[in-house]
Coordinates of C-alpha atoms in Angstrom, one line a residue:
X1 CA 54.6 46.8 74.1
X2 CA 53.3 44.2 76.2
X3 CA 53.2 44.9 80.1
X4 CA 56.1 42.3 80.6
X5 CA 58.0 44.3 77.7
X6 CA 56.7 47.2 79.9
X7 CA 58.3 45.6 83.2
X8 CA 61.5 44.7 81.3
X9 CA 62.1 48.1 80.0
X10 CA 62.0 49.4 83.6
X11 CA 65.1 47.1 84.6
X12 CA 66.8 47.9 81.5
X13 CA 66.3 51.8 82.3
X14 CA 67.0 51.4 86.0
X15 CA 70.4 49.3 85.0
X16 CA 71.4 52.5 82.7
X17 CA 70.9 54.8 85.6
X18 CA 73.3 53.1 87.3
X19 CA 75.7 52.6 84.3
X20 CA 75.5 56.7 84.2
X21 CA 76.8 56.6 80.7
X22 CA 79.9 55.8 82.6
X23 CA 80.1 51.8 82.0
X24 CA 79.8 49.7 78.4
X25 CA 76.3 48.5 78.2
X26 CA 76.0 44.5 78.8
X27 CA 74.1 41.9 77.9
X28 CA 70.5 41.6 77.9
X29 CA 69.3 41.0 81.1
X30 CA 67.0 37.9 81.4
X31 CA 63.5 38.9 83.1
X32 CA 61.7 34.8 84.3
X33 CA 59.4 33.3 86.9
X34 CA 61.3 31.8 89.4
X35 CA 60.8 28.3 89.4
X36 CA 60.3 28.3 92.8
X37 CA 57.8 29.4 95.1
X38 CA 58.3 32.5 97.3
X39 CA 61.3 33.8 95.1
X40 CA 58.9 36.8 93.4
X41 CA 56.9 37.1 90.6
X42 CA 60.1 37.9 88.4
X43 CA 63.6 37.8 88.5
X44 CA 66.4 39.5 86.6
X45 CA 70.0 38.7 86.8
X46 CA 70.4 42.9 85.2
X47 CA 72.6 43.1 88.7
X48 CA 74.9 40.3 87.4
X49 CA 75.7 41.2 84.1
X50 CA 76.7 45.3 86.0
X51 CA 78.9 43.9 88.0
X52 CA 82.1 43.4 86.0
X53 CA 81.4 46.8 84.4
X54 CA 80.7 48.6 87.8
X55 CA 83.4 46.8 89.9
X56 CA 81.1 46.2 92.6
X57 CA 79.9 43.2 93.8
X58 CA 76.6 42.3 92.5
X59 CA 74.6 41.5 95.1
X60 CA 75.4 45.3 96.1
X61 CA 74.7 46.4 92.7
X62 CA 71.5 43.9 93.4
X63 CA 70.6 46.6 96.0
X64 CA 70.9 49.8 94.2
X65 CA 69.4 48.3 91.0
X66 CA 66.3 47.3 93.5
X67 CA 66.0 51.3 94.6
X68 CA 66.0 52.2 91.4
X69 CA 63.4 49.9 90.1
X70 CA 60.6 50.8 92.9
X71 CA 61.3 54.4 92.3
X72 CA 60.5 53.5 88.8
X73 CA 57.2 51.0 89.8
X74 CA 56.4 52.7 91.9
X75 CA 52.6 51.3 93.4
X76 CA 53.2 48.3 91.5
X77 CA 55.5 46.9 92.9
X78 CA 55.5 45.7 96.3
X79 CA 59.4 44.2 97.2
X80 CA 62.1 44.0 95.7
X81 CA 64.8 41.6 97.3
X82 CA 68.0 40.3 96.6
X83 CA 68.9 36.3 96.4
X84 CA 71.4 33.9 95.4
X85 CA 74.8 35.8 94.1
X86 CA 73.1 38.6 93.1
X87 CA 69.3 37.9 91.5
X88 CA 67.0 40.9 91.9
X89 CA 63.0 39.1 92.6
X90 CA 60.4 41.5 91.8
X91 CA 57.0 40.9 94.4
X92 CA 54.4 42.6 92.1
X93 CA 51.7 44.6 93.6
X94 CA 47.9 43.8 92.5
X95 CA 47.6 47.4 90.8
X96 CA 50.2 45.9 88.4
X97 CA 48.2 42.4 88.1
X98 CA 45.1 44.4 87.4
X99 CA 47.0 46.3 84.3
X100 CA 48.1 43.5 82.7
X101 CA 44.5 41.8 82.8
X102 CA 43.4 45.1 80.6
X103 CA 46.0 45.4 78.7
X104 CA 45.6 42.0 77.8
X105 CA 42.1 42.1 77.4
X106 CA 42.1 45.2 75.3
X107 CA 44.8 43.5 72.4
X108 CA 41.7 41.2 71.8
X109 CA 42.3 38.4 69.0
X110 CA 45.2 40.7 68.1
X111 CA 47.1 39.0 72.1
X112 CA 50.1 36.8 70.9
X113 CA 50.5 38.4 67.6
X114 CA 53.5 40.2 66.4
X115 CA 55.4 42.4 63.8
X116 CA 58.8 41.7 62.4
X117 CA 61.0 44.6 62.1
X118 CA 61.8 42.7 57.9
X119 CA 58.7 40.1 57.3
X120 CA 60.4 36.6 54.9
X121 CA 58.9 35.1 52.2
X122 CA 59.1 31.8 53.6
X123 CA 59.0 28.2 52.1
X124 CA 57.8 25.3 53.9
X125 CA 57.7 22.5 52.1
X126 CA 56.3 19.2 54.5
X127 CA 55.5 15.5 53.9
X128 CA 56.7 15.0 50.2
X129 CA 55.8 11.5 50.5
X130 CA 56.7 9.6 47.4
X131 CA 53.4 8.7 45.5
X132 CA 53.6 5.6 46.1
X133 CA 51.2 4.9 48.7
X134 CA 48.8 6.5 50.9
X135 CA 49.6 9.1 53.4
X136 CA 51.1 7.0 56.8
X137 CA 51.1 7.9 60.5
X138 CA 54.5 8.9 59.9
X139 CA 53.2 11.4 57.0
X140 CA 50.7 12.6 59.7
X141 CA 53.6 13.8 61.8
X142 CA 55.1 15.6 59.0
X143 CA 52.0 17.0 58.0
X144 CA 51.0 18.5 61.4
X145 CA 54.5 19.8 62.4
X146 CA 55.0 22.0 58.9
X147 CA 51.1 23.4 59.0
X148 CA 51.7 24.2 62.8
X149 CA 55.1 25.7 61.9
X150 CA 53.3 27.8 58.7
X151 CA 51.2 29.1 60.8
X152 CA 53.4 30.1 63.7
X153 CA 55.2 32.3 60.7
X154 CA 52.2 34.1 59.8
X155 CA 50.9 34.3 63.4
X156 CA 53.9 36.2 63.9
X157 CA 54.1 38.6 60.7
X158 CA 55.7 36.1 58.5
X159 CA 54.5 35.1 54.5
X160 CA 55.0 31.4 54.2
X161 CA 54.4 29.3 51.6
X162 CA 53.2 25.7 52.0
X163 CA 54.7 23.2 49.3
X164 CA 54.2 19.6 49.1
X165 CA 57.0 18.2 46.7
X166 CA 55.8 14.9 44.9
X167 CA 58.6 12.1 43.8
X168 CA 56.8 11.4 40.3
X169 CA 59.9 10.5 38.9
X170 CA 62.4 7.9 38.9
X171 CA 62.8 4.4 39.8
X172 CA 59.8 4.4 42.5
X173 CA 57.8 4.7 40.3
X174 CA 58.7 2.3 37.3
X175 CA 58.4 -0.5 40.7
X176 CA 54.6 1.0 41.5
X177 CA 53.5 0.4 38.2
X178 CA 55.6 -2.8 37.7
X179 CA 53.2 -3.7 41.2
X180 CA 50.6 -3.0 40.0
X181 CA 50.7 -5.0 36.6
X182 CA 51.7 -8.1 38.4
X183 CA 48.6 -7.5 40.3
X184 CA 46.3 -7.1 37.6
X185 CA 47.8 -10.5 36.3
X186 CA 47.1 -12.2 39.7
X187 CA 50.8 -12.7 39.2
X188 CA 53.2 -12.2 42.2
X189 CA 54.5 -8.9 42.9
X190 CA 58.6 -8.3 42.1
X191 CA 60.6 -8.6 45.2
X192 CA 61.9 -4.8 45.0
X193 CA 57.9 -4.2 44.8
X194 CA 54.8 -2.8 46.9
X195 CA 53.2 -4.9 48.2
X196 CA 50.0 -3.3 50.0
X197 CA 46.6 -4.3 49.7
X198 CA 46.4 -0.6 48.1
X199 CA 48.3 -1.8 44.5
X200 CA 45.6 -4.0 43.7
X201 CA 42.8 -1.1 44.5
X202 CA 44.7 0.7 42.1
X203 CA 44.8 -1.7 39.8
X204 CA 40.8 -2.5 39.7
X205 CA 41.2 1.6 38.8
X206 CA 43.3 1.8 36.0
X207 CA 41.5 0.4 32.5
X208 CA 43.8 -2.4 30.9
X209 CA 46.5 -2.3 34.0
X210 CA 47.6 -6.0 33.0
X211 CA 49.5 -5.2 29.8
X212 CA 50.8 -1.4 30.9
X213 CA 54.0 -0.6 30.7
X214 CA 55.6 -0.5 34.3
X215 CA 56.9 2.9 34.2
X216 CA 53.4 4.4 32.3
X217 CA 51.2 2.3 34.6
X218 CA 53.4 3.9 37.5
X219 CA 52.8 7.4 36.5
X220 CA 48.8 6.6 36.6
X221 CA 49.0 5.1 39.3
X222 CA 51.3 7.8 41.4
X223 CA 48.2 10.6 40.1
X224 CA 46.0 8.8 41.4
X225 CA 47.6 8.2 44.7
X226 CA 48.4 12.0 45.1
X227 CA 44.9 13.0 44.4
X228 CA 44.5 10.5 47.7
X229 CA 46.9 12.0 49.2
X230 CA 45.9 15.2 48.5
X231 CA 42.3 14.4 50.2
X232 CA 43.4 13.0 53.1
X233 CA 45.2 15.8 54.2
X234 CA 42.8 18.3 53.1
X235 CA 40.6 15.9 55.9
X236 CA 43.4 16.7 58.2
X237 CA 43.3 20.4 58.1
X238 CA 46.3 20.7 55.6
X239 CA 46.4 22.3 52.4
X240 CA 49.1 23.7 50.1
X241 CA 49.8 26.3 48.2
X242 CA 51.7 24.9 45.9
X243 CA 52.1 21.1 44.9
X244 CA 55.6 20.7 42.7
X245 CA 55.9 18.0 40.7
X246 CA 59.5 16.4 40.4
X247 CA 59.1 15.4 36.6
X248 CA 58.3 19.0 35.8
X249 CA 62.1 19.6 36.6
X250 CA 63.4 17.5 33.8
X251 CA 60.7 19.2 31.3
X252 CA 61.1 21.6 28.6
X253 CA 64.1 22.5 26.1
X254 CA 66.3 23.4 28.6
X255 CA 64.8 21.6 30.9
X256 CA 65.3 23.5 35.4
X257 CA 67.7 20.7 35.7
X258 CA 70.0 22.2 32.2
X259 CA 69.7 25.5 33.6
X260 CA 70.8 24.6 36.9
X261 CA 74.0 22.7 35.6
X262 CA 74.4 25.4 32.7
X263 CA 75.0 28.1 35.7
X264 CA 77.2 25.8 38.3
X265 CA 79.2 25.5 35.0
X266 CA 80.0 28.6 34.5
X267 CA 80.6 29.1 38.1
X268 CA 83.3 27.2 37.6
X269 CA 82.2 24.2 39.9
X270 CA 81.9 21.0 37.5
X271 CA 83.7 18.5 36.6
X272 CA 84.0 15.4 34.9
X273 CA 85.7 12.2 36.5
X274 CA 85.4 8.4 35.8
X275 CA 82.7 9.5 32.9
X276 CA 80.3 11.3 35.1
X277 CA 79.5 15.2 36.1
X278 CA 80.6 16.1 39.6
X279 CA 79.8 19.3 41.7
X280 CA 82.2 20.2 43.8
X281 CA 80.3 20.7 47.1
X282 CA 83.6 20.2 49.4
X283 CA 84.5 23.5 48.1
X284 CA 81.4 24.9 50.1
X285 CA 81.6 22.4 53.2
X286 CA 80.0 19.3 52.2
X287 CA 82.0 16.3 53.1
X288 CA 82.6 14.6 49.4
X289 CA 81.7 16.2 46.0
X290 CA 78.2 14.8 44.4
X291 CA 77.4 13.1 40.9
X292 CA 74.9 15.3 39.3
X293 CA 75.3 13.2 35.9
X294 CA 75.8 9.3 35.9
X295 CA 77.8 7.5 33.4
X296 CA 74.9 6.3 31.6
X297 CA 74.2 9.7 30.9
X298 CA 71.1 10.2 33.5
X299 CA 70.9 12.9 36.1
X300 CA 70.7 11.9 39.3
X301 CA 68.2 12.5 42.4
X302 CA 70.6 15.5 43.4
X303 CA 70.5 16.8 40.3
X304 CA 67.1 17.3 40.7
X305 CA 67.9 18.5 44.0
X306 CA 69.7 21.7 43.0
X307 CA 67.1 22.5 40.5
X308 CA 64.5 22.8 42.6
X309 CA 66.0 24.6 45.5
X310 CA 67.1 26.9 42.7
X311 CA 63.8 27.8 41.8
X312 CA 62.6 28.1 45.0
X313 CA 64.7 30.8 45.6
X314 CA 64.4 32.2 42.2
X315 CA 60.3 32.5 42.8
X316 CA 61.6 34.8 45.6
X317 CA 61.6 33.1 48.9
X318 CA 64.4 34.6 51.6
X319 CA 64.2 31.2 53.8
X320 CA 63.8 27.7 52.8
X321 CA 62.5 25.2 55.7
X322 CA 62.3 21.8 54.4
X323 CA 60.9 19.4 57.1
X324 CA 62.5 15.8 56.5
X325 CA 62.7 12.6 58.1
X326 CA 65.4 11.3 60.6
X327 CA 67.4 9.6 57.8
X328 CA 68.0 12.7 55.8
X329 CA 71.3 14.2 58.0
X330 CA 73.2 14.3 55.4
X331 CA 71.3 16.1 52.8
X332 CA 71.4 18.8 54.6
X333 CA 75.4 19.6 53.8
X334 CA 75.0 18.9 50.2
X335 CA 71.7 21.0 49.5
X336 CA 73.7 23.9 51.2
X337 CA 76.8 23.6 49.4
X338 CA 74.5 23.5 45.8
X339 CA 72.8 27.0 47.3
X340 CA 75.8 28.7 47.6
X341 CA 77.3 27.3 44.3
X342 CA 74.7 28.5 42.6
X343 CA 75.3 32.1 44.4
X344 CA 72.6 31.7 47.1
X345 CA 73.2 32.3 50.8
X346 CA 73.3 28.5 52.0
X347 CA 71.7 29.8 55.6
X348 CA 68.3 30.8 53.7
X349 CA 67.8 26.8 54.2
X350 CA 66.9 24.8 57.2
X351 CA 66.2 21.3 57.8
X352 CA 64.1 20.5 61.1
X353 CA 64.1 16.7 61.8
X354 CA 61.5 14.8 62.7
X355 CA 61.9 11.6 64.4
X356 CA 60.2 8.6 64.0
X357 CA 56.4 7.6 65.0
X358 CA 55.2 4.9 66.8
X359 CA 51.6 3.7 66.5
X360 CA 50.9 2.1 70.3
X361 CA 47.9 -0.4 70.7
X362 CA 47.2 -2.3 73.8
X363 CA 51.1 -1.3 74.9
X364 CA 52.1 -3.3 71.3
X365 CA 53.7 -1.4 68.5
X366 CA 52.0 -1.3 64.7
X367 CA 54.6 -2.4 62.2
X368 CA 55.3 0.5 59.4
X369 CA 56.8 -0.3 55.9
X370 CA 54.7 1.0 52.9
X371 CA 57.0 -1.2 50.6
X372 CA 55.9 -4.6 52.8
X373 CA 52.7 -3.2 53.1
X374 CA 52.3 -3.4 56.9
X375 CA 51.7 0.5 57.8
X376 CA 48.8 2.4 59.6
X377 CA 47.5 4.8 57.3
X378 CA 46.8 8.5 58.4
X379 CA 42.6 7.3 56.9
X380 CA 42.2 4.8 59.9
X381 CA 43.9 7.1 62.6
X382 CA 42.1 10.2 62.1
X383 CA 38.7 7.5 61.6
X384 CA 40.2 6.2 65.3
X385 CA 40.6 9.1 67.2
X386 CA 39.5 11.9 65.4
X387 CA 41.7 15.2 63.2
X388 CA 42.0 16.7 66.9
X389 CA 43.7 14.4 68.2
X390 CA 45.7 13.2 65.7
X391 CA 47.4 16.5 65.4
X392 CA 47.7 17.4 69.0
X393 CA 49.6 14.3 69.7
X394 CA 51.8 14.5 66.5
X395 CA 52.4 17.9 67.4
X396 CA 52.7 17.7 71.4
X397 CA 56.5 16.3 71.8
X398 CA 59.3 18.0 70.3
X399 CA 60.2 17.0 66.4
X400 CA 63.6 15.8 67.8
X401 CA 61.9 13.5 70.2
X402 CA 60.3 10.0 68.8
X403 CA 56.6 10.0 69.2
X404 CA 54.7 6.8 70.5
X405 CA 51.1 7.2 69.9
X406 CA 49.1 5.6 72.5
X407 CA 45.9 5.6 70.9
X408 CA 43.6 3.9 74.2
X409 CA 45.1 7.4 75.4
X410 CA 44.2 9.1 72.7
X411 CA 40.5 7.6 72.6
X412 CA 40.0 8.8 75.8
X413 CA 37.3 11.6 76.6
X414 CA 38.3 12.8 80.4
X415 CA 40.9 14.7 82.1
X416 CA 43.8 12.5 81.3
X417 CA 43.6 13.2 77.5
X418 CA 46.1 16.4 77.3
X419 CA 43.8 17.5 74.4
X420 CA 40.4 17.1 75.8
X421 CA 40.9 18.7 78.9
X422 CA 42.4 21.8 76.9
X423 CA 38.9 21.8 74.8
X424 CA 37.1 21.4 77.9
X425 CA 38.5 24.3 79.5
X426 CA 37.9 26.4 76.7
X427 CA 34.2 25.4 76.7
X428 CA 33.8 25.8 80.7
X429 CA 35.3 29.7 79.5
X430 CA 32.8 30.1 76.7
X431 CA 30.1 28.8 79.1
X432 CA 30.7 30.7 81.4
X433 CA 30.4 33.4 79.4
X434 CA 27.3 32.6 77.8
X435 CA 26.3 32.7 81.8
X436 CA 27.0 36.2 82.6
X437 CA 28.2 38.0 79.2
X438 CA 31.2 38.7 77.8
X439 CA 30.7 42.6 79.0
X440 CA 32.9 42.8 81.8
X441 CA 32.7 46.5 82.5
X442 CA 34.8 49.2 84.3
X443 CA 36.5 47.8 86.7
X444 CA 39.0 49.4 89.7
X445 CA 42.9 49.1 90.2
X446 CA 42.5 48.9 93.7
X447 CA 41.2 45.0 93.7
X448 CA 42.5 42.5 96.1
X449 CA 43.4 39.2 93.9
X450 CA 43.5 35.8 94.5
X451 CA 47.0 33.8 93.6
X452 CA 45.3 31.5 91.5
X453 CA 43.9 35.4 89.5
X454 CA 47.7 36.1 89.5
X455 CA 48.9 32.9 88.6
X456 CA 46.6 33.0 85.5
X457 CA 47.4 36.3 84.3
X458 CA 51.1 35.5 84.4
X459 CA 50.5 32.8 82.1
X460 CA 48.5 34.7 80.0
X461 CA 51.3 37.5 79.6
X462 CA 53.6 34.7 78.2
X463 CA 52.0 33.7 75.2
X464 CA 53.6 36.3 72.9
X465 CA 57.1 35.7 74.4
X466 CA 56.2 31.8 74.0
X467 CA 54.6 32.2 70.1
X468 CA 57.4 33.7 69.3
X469 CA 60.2 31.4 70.7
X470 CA 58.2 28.8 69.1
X471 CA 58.2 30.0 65.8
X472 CA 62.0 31.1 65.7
X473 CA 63.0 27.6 67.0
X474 CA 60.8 26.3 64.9
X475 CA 58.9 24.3 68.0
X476 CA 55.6 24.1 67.9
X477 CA 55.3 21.5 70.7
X478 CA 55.8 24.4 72.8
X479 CA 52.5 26.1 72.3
X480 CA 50.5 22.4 72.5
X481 CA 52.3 23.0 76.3
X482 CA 51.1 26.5 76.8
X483 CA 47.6 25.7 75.8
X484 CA 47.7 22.9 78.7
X485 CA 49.4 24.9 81.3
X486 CA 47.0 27.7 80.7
X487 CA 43.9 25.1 81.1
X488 CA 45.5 23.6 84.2
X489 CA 45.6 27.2 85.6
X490 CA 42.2 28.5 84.1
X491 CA 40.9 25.3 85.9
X492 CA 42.6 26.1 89.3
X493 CA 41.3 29.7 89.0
X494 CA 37.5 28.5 88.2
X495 CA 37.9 26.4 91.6
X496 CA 39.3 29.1 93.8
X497 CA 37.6 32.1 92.3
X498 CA 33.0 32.5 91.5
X499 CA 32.6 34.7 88.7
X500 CA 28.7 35.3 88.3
X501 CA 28.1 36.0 92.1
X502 CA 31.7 37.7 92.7
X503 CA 31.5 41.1 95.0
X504 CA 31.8 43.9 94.7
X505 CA 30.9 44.4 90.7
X506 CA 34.6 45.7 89.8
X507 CA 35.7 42.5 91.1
X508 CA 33.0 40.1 89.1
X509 CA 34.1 42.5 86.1
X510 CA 37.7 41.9 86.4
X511 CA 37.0 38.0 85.9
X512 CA 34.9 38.7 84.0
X513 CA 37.7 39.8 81.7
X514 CA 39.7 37.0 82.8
X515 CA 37.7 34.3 81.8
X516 CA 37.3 36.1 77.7
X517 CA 40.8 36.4 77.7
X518 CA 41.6 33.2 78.2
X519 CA 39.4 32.0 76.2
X520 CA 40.8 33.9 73.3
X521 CA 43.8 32.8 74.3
X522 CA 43.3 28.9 74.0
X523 CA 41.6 29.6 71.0
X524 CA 44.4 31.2 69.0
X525 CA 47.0 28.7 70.7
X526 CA 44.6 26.3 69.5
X527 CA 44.1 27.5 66.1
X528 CA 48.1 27.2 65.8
X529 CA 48.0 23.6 66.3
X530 CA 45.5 23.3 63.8
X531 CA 43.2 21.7 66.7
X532 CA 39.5 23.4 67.0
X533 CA 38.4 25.0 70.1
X534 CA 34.8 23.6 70.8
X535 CA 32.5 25.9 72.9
X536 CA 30.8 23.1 74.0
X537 CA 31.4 19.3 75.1

């Protein structure tokens, strides 16, 4: 247990001393900093949630809880007071502060971590970018947010499973290569075309391009755009485990797809209307039922679909996140419905969104359209402004939010460049340390503390509560806004409080401790983002 786990069990056991076995218990009692100044350390509304059960009014149930709670704390605590319609504030004594800092210190690298009471198998699968061109400042978005998310899973017990899930079949593909012969010829490109400066790279690369056929040519050409794919986000601190190729699904005698339709058959959910194979997907909450075989007699993309989420969950995987773009609502419904058809539990798949990015330059707005080829490749950002960077400000703003890059920002090396000044504090900790050792020694309970020593252990004692909210919500933004609150309170303690000459020696040890900490701290929140933690600038 973490002292705040610590602190919260208290209320909870004081609140069941007053229930006496006598009253139902309620609902968990919240346990937060008061936003405002001078309202405690903590606050519970415990007395609240008694109240309808005890028939007394809470701010009198505030009272007794209170009594309860400092016979409990005892010498850490040093007031209790009651606010508002019935809020309980909790002044913590510096015996309490001094705790925390050890038990903190002593969880080492392990501070943050945690273990789930049934570890998933989980599949991420992120950017699945058509092969059709090279990775995009949009792809960089994708490509950040699912490694941050994968490794929020294992950070907190979790197995996941990173998947990249290439498009190498279909129509896409027959227009690449159909691009790139036209380009070969010095002959126009077709209108439904790509028309990037890329095409004709590929078509110097592919030995007798000009007389290809469209869809062969294509299927070169895709391979070798994923193996540049495949580069440029290894270069961006993202690898997979697995890479799943789309055309492998319509393989083999039966083929995934066969198998797939051979099983919803005997489910009893096709049917054929107007000449074509329909699943009936309303039966399991989609809005309309889905062709999963065209007239013509070809399968279509959702056919594919439900094979592959199929074998995802066949290779074992509890929980499926797939991490798509902002116009992909309405797959969602559909790739559920095909789950539980197919006897799957249709909540073992999520779909985060991610909005839309914006590549800023001198306050104007990069246009982004691989088919027109005007787009900002994920190459020249991460050659702009670094891998750091890049992923911190992908990452930094919620996936629901739309993300305008300002890359003069971004280029910036001072303190208004969110991710420098988190690197920066975490090389002022590590040189500090390099100053006067990373042995802190004994050091006493009876220290008198500084707010800005309190201030920083509070924030230290939230980053298990906040890694894990993170990785349940699946918001990784919120630990790029840890790491900076905890600089921006590591920098107000290095201001207020000297470390090497501190007195007496229990004090100069107890910062001591501080400063590692934290440093272990931004480092691991760091290492979630995927962003390194430099120990010097």
């Amino acid at each position: 247990m973490t002292p705040l786990d610590e602190l919260r069990a208290a209320v909870d056991a004081a609140a069941a001393d007053l229930r006496n076995g006598g009253a139902p218990k309620s609902a968990k009692a919240t346990l937060e900093q008061p936003k405002q100044a001078g309202f405690g350390d903590y606050s519970t509304n415990a007395a609240m949630l008694l109240a309808p059960a005890l028939g007394q009014p809470p701010r009198q149930i505030a009272e007794k809880l209170g009594e309860r709670l400092t016979d409990r704390l005892g010498e850490a605590v040093e007031k209790v007071e009651v606010a508002g319609p019935g809020f309980l504030n909790l002044f913590l004594a510096d015996p309490w502060y001094v705790a925390a800092a050890r038990a903190i210190a002593k969880a080492g690298d392990g501070w943050g971590r945690a273990t789930p009471e049934r570890p998933l198998r989980v599949n991420v699968e992120f950017v699945s970018a058509n092969p059709t061109g090279p990775a995009t400042a949009a792809s960089a978005r994708h490509a950040a947010y699912g490694d941050a998310l994968a490794r929020l899973l294992e950070f907190t017990g979790h197995q996941p499973s990173r998947e990249y899930y290439f498009n190498d079949a279909g129509e896409q593909v027959r227009k690449l290569g159909a691009s790139v012969r036209a380009r070969a010829r010095h002959e126009p490109v077709p209108e439904d075309g790509y028309q990037g400066e890329y095409v004709a790279e590929l078509a110097a690369q592919i030995p007798g391009a000009a007389e290809g056929d469209p869809l062969e040519l294509g299927r070169r050409a895709g391979a070798l755009v994923m193996e540049g794919i495949r580069t440029t986000l290894h270069a961006f601190r993202v690898d997979f485990d697995t890479y799943f190729l789309e055309n492998s699904l319509h393989q083999g005698d039966p083929s995934p797809i066969d198998v797939a339709l051979a099983e919803l058959r005997e489910r009893g959910h096709l049917y054929e209307s107007e000449g074509a194979l329909w699943l009936r997907t309303t039966t399991f909450g989609d809005d309309k039922d889905r062709v999963l075989i065209k007239a013509d007699g070809n399968s279509t993309y959702f056919a594919a679909d439900v094979a592959y989420h199929d074998d995802k969950l066949k290779r074992g995987f509890e929980k499926l996140i797939n991490v798509l773009g902002a116009d992909h609502h309405g797959y969602v419904g559909r790739v559920k419905a095909s789950i539980a058809a197919l006897g799957g539990d249709p909540d073992s798949f999520e779909v985060p969104i991610l909005q839309m990015v914006h590549i800023v330059e001198g306050g104007e707005k990069a246009k982004m359209s691989k088919r027109k080829g005007d787009f900002v490749t994920l190459d020249e950002v991460i050659a702009d402004i670094g891998v750091d960077a890049t992923r911190w400000f992908m990452i930094s703003r919620s996936h629901e939010t739309t993300i305008d890059l300002d890359m003069d920002l971004a280029r910036r090396q001072n303190a208004e460049n969110p991710v420098f000044y988190v690197q920066y504090a975490h090389a002022r900790a590590a040189s500090i340390l390099r100053e006067v050792g990373e042995e802190s020694g004994p050091h006493g309970d009876d220290l008198e503390l500084h707010p800005a020593e309190r201030e920083l252990v509070r924030r230290l004692l939230d980053f298990p509560r906040d890694v894990l909210e993170a990785a349940e919500r699946r918001q990784p933004h919120r630990i790029a806004g840890y790491a900076l609150e905890l600089a921006q309170r590591f920098t107000s303690f290095y201001g207020h409080c000297r470390v090497k000459d501190a007195e007496p020696p229990e004090l100069k040890a107890f910062r001591i401790g501080l400063v590692l900490s934290t440093k272990r701290t931004l480092a691991a929140a760091r290492g979630l983002l995927g962003v390194c933690a430099p120990e010097t600038m």
